[in-house]
CSV table of C-alpha atoms in Angstrom, one decimal:
chain,number,residue,atom,x,y,z
A,1,MET,CA,8.1,49.1,17.9
A,2,ASN,CA,8.7,47.2,21.0
A,3,ARG,CA,8.9,43.6,21.8
A,4,ARG,CA,5.7,42.9,23.2
A,5,LEU,CA,3.9,44.4,20.1
A,6,LEU,CA,6.0,42.1,17.9
A,7,THR,CA,5.0,39.1,20.1
A,8,ILE,CA,1.2,39.8,19.7
A,9,LEU,CA,1.6,40.3,15.8
A,10,LEU,CA,3.3,37.1,15.5
A,11,CYS,CA,0.9,35.2,17.8
A,12,ALA,CA,-2.1,36.8,15.5
A,13,PHE,CA,-0.3,35.5,12.3
A,14,LEU,CA,0.2,31.9,13.5
A,15,VAL,CA,-3.6,32.0,14.8
A,16,ALA,CA,-4.8,33.2,11.2
A,17,ALA,CA,-2.7,30.5,9.3
A,18,ALA,CA,-3.9,28.1,11.4
A,19,CYS,CA,-7.9,29.0,10.8
A,20,SER,CA,-7.1,29.2,7.3
A,21,PHE,CA,-5.7,25.8,6.9
A,22,LEU,CA,-8.8,24.2,8.9
A,23,VAL,CA,-11.0,26.3,6.7
A,24,TYR,CA,-9.4,25.1,3.7
A,25,LYS,CA,-9.7,21.6,4.7
A,26,ALA,CA,-13.1,21.7,5.6
A,27,VAL,CA,-14.3,23.4,2.4
A,28,GLY,CA,-12.3,20.9,0.5
A,29,ALA,CA,-14.1,17.9,2.2
A,30,ARG,CA,-17.3,19.6,1.6
A,31,ILE,CA,-16.5,19.9,-2.2
A,32,SER,CA,-15.6,16.3,-2.3
A,33,ALA,CA,-18.8,15.1,-0.7
A,34,VAL,CA,-20.6,17.1,-3.3
A,35,HIS,CA,-18.7,16.4,-6.8
A,36,GLY,CA,-17.1,13.0,-5.4
A,37,PRO,CA,-13.7,11.8,-5.5
A,38,ALA,CA,-11.2,12.5,-8.3
A,39,THR,CA,-11.4,10.5,-11.1
A,40,THR,CA,-9.4,9.3,-13.9
A,41,ARG,CA,-10.4,8.3,-17.6
A,42,VAL,CA,-8.9,4.8,-18.7
A,43,ILE,CA,-9.5,2.5,-21.8
A,44,ALA,CA,-12.2,0.0,-21.5
A,45,ALA,CA,-13.8,-2.4,-24.0
A,46,ALA,CA,-16.8,-0.9,-26.1
A,47,SER,CA,-18.1,-4.4,-26.5
A,48,ASP,CA,-17.8,-8.2,-25.4
A,49,LEU,CA,-14.3,-9.2,-27.0
A,50,LYS,CA,-13.4,-13.0,-27.1
A,51,ILE,CA,-10.0,-14.4,-27.2
A,52,GLY,CA,-7.7,-13.8,-30.0
A,53,THR,CA,-9.5,-10.5,-31.1
A,54,VAL,CA,-7.1,-8.0,-32.3
A,55,LEU,CA,-8.2,-4.5,-30.9
A,56,THR,CA,-8.9,-1.9,-33.2
A,57,ALA,CA,-10.4,1.8,-32.3
A,58,ASN,CA,-13.8,0.7,-32.8
A,59,ASN,CA,-13.2,-1.9,-30.1
A,60,LEU,CA,-12.1,0.7,-27.3
A,61,THR,CA,-13.8,3.4,-25.4
A,62,THR,CA,-13.1,5.0,-22.0
A,63,ILE,CA,-14.7,5.0,-18.5
A,64,GLU,CA,-14.2,7.1,-15.5
A,65,VAL,CA,-12.4,5.2,-12.7
A,66,ALA,CA,-12.6,6.8,-9.2
A,67,GLY,CA,-9.7,6.7,-6.5
A,68,ALA,CA,-6.5,4.4,-7.2
A,69,LEU,CA,-6.3,3.0,-10.8
A,70,PRO,CA,-6.1,-0.9,-11.1
A,71,LYS,CA,-2.6,-2.1,-11.7
A,72,GLY,CA,-2.0,-2.3,-15.4
A,73,ALA,CA,-4.6,0.1,-16.6
A,74,ILE,CA,-4.3,1.4,-20.0
A,75,LEU,CA,-4.7,5.3,-20.2
A,76,LYS,CA,-4.2,5.8,-24.1
A,77,GLN,CA,-5.5,3.9,-27.0
A,78,ASP,CA,-2.5,3.8,-28.8
A,79,ALA,CA,-1.0,1.2,-26.0
A,80,ALA,CA,-4.0,-1.2,-26.9
A,81,ILE,CA,-4.6,-0.8,-30.5
A,82,GLY,CA,-3.2,-3.7,-32.5
A,83,ARG,CA,-2.8,-6.0,-29.5
A,84,GLY,CA,-4.5,-9.3,-28.9
A,85,VAL,CA,-7.0,-10.5,-26.4
A,86,VAL,CA,-5.6,-13.3,-24.2
A,87,SER,CA,-8.6,-13.3,-22.0
A,88,ASN,CA,-12.1,-12.6,-22.7
A,89,LEU,CA,-13.2,-9.0,-21.9
A,90,TYR,CA,-16.9,-7.8,-21.5
A,91,GLN,CA,-18.4,-4.2,-22.5
A,92,GLY,CA,-17.4,-1.5,-20.2
A,93,GLU,CA,-14.5,-3.5,-18.3
A,94,ALA,CA,-11.5,-1.7,-17.9
A,95,ILE,CA,-8.8,-3.1,-20.2
A,96,LEU,CA,-5.7,-4.1,-18.1
A,97,ASP,CA,-2.0,-4.6,-19.8
A,98,ASP,CA,-1.8,-8.5,-18.8
A,99,ARG,CA,-5.1,-9.1,-20.7
A,100,LEU,CA,-3.4,-8.4,-23.8
A,101,ALA,CA,-0.7,-10.1,-25.7
A,102,PRO,CA,2.6,-8.4,-26.1
A,103,THR,CA,2.9,-5.5,-28.8
A,104,GLY,CA,3.6,-7.4,-32.0
A,105,SER,CA,2.5,-10.8,-31.3
A,106,GLY,CA,-0.6,-10.5,-33.3
A,107,GLY,CA,-3.9,-12.0,-32.4
A,108,GLY,CA,-5.5,-15.5,-32.6
A,109,LEU,CA,-4.8,-18.8,-30.6
A,110,ALA,CA,-1.1,-18.2,-31.0
A,111,ALA,CA,-1.0,-14.9,-28.9
A,112,THR,CA,-2.7,-16.8,-25.8
A,113,ILE,CA,0.2,-19.5,-25.6
A,114,ARG,CA,2.5,-18.8,-22.8
A,115,ASP,CA,6.5,-19.3,-23.2
A,116,GLY,CA,7.6,-22.6,-23.2
A,117,MET,CA,4.3,-24.1,-23.6
A,118,ARG,CA,2.5,-25.8,-26.9
A,119,ALA,CA,-1.1,-25.9,-27.9
A,120,CYS,CA,-2.1,-29.4,-29.0
A,121,ALA,CA,-5.5,-30.1,-30.6
A,122,VAL,CA,-7.4,-33.3,-29.7
A,123,LYS,CA,-10.6,-34.5,-31.1
A,124,VAL,CA,-13.4,-35.2,-28.8
A,125,ASP,CA,-16.9,-36.7,-29.1
A,126,ASP,CA,-20.3,-34.6,-29.4
A,127,VAL,CA,-21.1,-34.9,-25.9
A,128,VAL,CA,-18.3,-33.3,-24.4
A,129,GLY,CA,-17.7,-30.8,-27.1
A,130,VAL,CA,-21.4,-29.5,-28.3
A,131,ALA,CA,-22.9,-29.7,-24.7
A,132,GLY,CA,-20.3,-27.0,-23.6
A,133,PHE,CA,-18.8,-29.4,-20.7
A,134,VAL,CA,-15.1,-28.2,-21.9
A,135,THR,CA,-14.6,-24.6,-22.4
A,136,PRO,CA,-11.5,-22.4,-22.5
A,137,GLY,CA,-9.7,-22.3,-18.8
A,138,MET,CA,-11.0,-25.7,-17.5
A,139,ARG,CA,-8.9,-28.1,-16.4
A,140,VAL,CA,-8.9,-32.0,-17.5
A,141,ASP,CA,-7.4,-35.1,-17.4
A,142,VAL,CA,-6.6,-37.0,-20.5
A,143,LEU,CA,-7.3,-40.8,-20.2
A,144,ILE,CA,-6.5,-43.1,-23.2
A,145,SER,CA,-7.7,-46.7,-23.9
A,146,GLY,CA,-6.9,-49.4,-26.4
A,147,VAL,CA,-5.1,-52.5,-26.7
A,148,PRO,CA,-1.4,-52.5,-25.7
A,149,PRO,CA,0.9,-53.3,-28.2
A,150,GLY,CA,3.7,-56.0,-28.3
A,151,PRO,CA,4.7,-59.4,-29.5
A,152,VAL,CA,2.2,-60.8,-26.7
A,153,VAL,CA,-1.7,-60.9,-26.9
A,154,PRO,CA,-3.4,-59.3,-23.6
A,155,THR,CA,-5.8,-61.6,-21.9
A,156,THR,CA,-7.8,-58.8,-20.1
A,157,GLY,CA,-9.0,-57.0,-23.1
A,158,PRO,CA,-8.7,-53.3,-23.7
A,159,GLU,CA,-7.0,-51.3,-21.3
A,160,VAL,CA,-7.3,-47.5,-20.0
A,161,LYS,CA,-4.9,-45.5,-18.1
A,162,THR,CA,-4.6,-41.8,-17.2
A,163,LEU,CA,-1.8,-40.3,-19.7
A,164,LEU,CA,-1.8,-36.6,-18.7
A,165,GLN,CA,-3.6,-34.5,-15.1
A,166,ASN,CA,-4.5,-31.1,-14.7
A,167,ILE,CA,-4.1,-29.8,-18.2
A,168,GLU,CA,-5.4,-26.4,-19.1
A,169,VAL,CA,-8.1,-25.9,-22.0
A,170,LEU,CA,-6.9,-23.4,-24.3
A,171,SER,CA,-9.7,-23.2,-26.6
A,172,ALA,CA,-12.8,-25.4,-27.7
A,173,GLY,CA,-14.6,-25.2,-31.0
A,174,THR,CA,-15.3,-27.1,-34.4
A,175,ASP,CA,-13.0,-28.0,-37.0
A,176,ILE,CA,-14.0,-28.8,-40.6
A,177,GLN,CA,-12.5,-32.1,-41.9
A,178,LYS,CA,-13.6,-34.4,-45.0
A,179,ASP,CA,-15.1,-37.9,-44.5
A,180,SER,CA,-14.3,-41.0,-46.8
A,181,ASP,CA,-16.4,-39.5,-49.5
A,182,GLY,CA,-14.8,-36.3,-49.6
A,183,LYS,CA,-17.5,-34.4,-47.8
A,184,PRO,CA,-17.0,-31.8,-45.2
A,185,LYS,CA,-18.1,-32.8,-41.6
A,186,PRO,CA,-17.7,-30.8,-38.4
A,187,VAL,CA,-15.5,-32.4,-36.0
A,188,GLN,CA,-15.2,-31.0,-32.2
A,189,VAL,CA,-11.4,-29.9,-31.3
A,190,VAL,CA,-10.1,-29.1,-28.1
A,191,ASN,CA,-6.7,-27.1,-27.9
A,192,LEU,CA,-4.9,-28.2,-24.7
A,193,LEU,CA,-2.0,-26.1,-23.2
A,194,VAL,CA,1.0,-28.8,-22.7
A,195,THR,CA,4.6,-28.9,-22.7
A,196,PRO,CA,6.6,-30.1,-25.5
A,197,ASP,CA,7.1,-33.6,-24.0
A,198,GLN,CA,3.3,-33.7,-23.3
A,199,ALA,CA,2.6,-32.6,-26.8
A,200,GLU,CA,4.5,-35.7,-28.1
A,201,SER,CA,2.9,-38.3,-26.0
A,202,LEU,CA,-0.6,-36.6,-26.6
A,203,SER,CA,0.1,-36.5,-30.5
A,204,LEU,CA,1.1,-40.3,-30.6
A,205,ALA,CA,-1.9,-41.1,-28.3
A,206,SER,CA,-4.2,-39.2,-30.6
A,207,ASN,CA,-3.3,-41.4,-33.6
A,208,GLN,CA,-3.0,-44.8,-31.9
A,209,THR,CA,-5.7,-44.8,-28.9
A,210,LYS,CA,-9.0,-43.4,-28.2
A,211,ILE,CA,-8.8,-40.3,-26.1
A,212,GLN,CA,-11.5,-39.1,-23.1
A,213,LEU,CA,-11.2,-35.8,-21.7
A,214,VAL,CA,-12.3,-36.0,-17.8
A,215,LEU,CA,-13.3,-32.6,-16.2
A,216,ARG,CA,-11.6,-31.7,-12.7
A,217,ASN,CA,-12.0,-29.0,-10.1
A,218,PRO,CA,-9.6,-26.1,-11.1
A,219,LEU,CA,-8.7,-25.7,-7.4
A,220,ASP,CA,-7.7,-29.4,-7.2
A,221,THR,CA,-4.2,-29.1,-8.4
A,222,THR,CA,-3.1,-32.9,-6.8
A,223,ILE,CA,-1.6,-35.1,-9.2
A,224,THR,CA,-3.1,-38.9,-8.5
A,225,LYS,CA,-1.1,-42.1,-9.2
A,226,THR,CA,-3.4,-44.5,-10.9
A,227,ALA,CA,-2.8,-48.1,-12.0
A,228,GLY,CA,-5.2,-48.1,-14.8
A,229,THR,CA,-7.9,-50.9,-15.4
A,230,ALA,CA,-8.9,-53.7,-18.2
A,231,VAL,CA,-12.4,-54.7,-19.5
A,232,ALA,CA,-12.2,-58.0,-17.3
A,233,ASN,CA,-12.1,-55.7,-14.2
A,234,LEU,CA,-15.6,-54.5,-15.2
A,235,PHE,CA,-17.1,-58.0,-14.9
A,236,ALA,CA,-15.1,-58.9,-11.6
A,237,GLY,CA,-17.9,-58.1,-9.2
A,238,ASP,CA,-16.6,-58.3,-5.7
A,239,THR,CA,-13.7,-60.4,-6.6
A,240,PRO,CA,-10.3,-58.7,-6.4
A,241,PRO,CA,-9.4,-56.9,-9.8
A,242,VAL,CA,-7.9,-58.9,-12.5
A,243,LYS,CA,-4.1,-58.0,-12.9
A,244,ALA,CA,-3.3,-57.3,-16.5
A,245,HIS,CA,-1.3,-60.4,-17.9
A,246,THR,CA,-0.1,-61.6,-21.2
A,247,VAL,CA,0.1,-64.8,-22.9
A,248,SER,CA,3.1,-65.8,-25.1
A,249,VAL,CA,2.5,-66.9,-28.5
A,250,ALA,CA,4.3,-69.7,-29.5
A,251,LYS,CA,6.8,-69.8,-32.3
A,252,VAL,CA,7.0,-72.6,-34.5
A,253,VAL,CA,10.6,-73.3,-35.6
A,254,ARG,CA,10.7,-75.3,-38.8
A,255,LYS,CA,13.9,-77.5,-39.4
A,256,PRO,CA,15.8,-77.0,-42.5
A,257,ALA,CA,15.3,-79.7,-45.1
A,258,ALA,CA,18.1,-81.9,-45.3
A,259,GLU,CA,20.5,-81.1,-48.3
A,260,SER,CA,20.6,-84.1,-50.9
A,261,PHE,CA,21.7,-84.7,-54.3
A,262,SER,CA,20.8,-87.4,-57.0
A,263,ILE,CA,22.6,-89.3,-59.7
A,264,GLN,CA,21.8,-90.7,-62.9
A,265,VAL,CA,22.4,-94.4,-63.5
A,266,TYR,CA,22.3,-95.9,-67.1
A,267,ASN,CA,21.8,-99.6,-67.3
A,268,GLY,CA,22.1,-100.4,-71.0
A,269,SER,CA,19.2,-98.5,-72.5
A,270,LYS,CA,17.4,-97.9,-69.3
A,271,ARG,CA,17.9,-94.7,-67.2
A,272,SER,CA,17.4,-94.2,-63.5
A,273,ASP,CA,17.6,-91.4,-61.1
A,274,ALA,CA,18.8,-92.2,-57.4
A,275,LYS,CA,18.8,-89.4,-54.8
A,276,PHE,CA,21.2,-89.4,-51.8
A,277,ALA,CA,21.2,-87.5,-48.5
A,278,SER,CA,24.3,-85.4,-47.7
A,279,SER,CA,25.3,-88.1,-45.0
A,280,GLY,CA,25.3,-90.6,-47.9
A,281,GLY,CA,21.9,-92.6,-47.4
A,282,THR,CA,19.6,-92.9,-50.3
A,283,GLN,CA,16.2,-91.3,-50.0
């Protein structure tokens, strides 16, 4: 076989290989267009799941996800069963690993608390609680009002100040407590996610003052310095705000009674008592 024939056969082989590759790509593209892109089966919520729910097999289902998988997607039920939900899940939503508590941490409110943080319960009034203004995930400021303690009397009345700012609401619900007659009554309770230092301040404030929660925009993270205000400023009108001042309470100092002693004097059958001060003078 001469060299020319070998060259022709080699060229024919290369042309056939190129044509086969092009046909393969064209047919593959046509099949993908008909049957759709490749899909992967992932674990999803079988129903709406609230924060704190511990997942069981009945809570889970599977869905097909086309294309690239979301980061943290769970492919097997065993990786989700027994873990607590830390963010509300909705029916048919793919369950991601960061939406569940770590394995072994259980469920409930404790599973949603991040490392280094604390959940502090605060009582709120019916307007804030029942009306639904405070819901999990919102951001609030904590205001306290009352009469400052101390050995002096404030002349401007009760005062209010901002204690904490940009605090995340962990949960909102109703707690059952007993009144003075021992009967149960519902109380609106909001759990705030705070640091240990903030928890100490908030716990003391809830026992000694009245607390009010103020909603803020979650995108607004600016911490504003406030001076607080007093009741007198509410009636000041256009006049400059009244600065909080105090009046000292005068202490009455009593002088100690002078020391004295008495002597009994007998004059015949008569007896009399004579009292003398410690300096020697008769009282």
